[in-house]
């Protein structure tokens, strides 16, 4: 909002606890079939892959990466997150919460 995005077009996803939840909820709750994700490259790759697997067209804009000590921890975490994506798909993991639909006007 500080950069001019009107508050009435912002729809927080309070139950998007992880990437899988957010992507599935984008379609199931918010009715979106297209989405844009803005995050670090490693996260965008995972989000776009999950979106495609859930019938959503997605694009990603890469933010700056994480550096130094935090960057190393993030890269290690992301290795496990990539494996977890395929485990979740194999076992057809669903979001923890779905809930009521929220209409987003076009």
C-alpha angles and dihedrals in degrees: 000000000000087000095049104272106142114240092229091067095052116095113181119209102218092180097050093110095158138009095267091052093048095048096047092044091050088068103027099044106019097035095231123154094174126048143172121213123197114195142102115315095253091054095044091054091055094044093049092048092050091046091054091049088054098049097259125130108224140180128189134211112204119228121202115292127250114262140205122357095349089050092057092050090047093051091051091048090049092055088060092042091056091053091046091056090063093043089051091050092046092053093037093239114199129204117274091238132022109167135162122344117258116209115223111195117227 
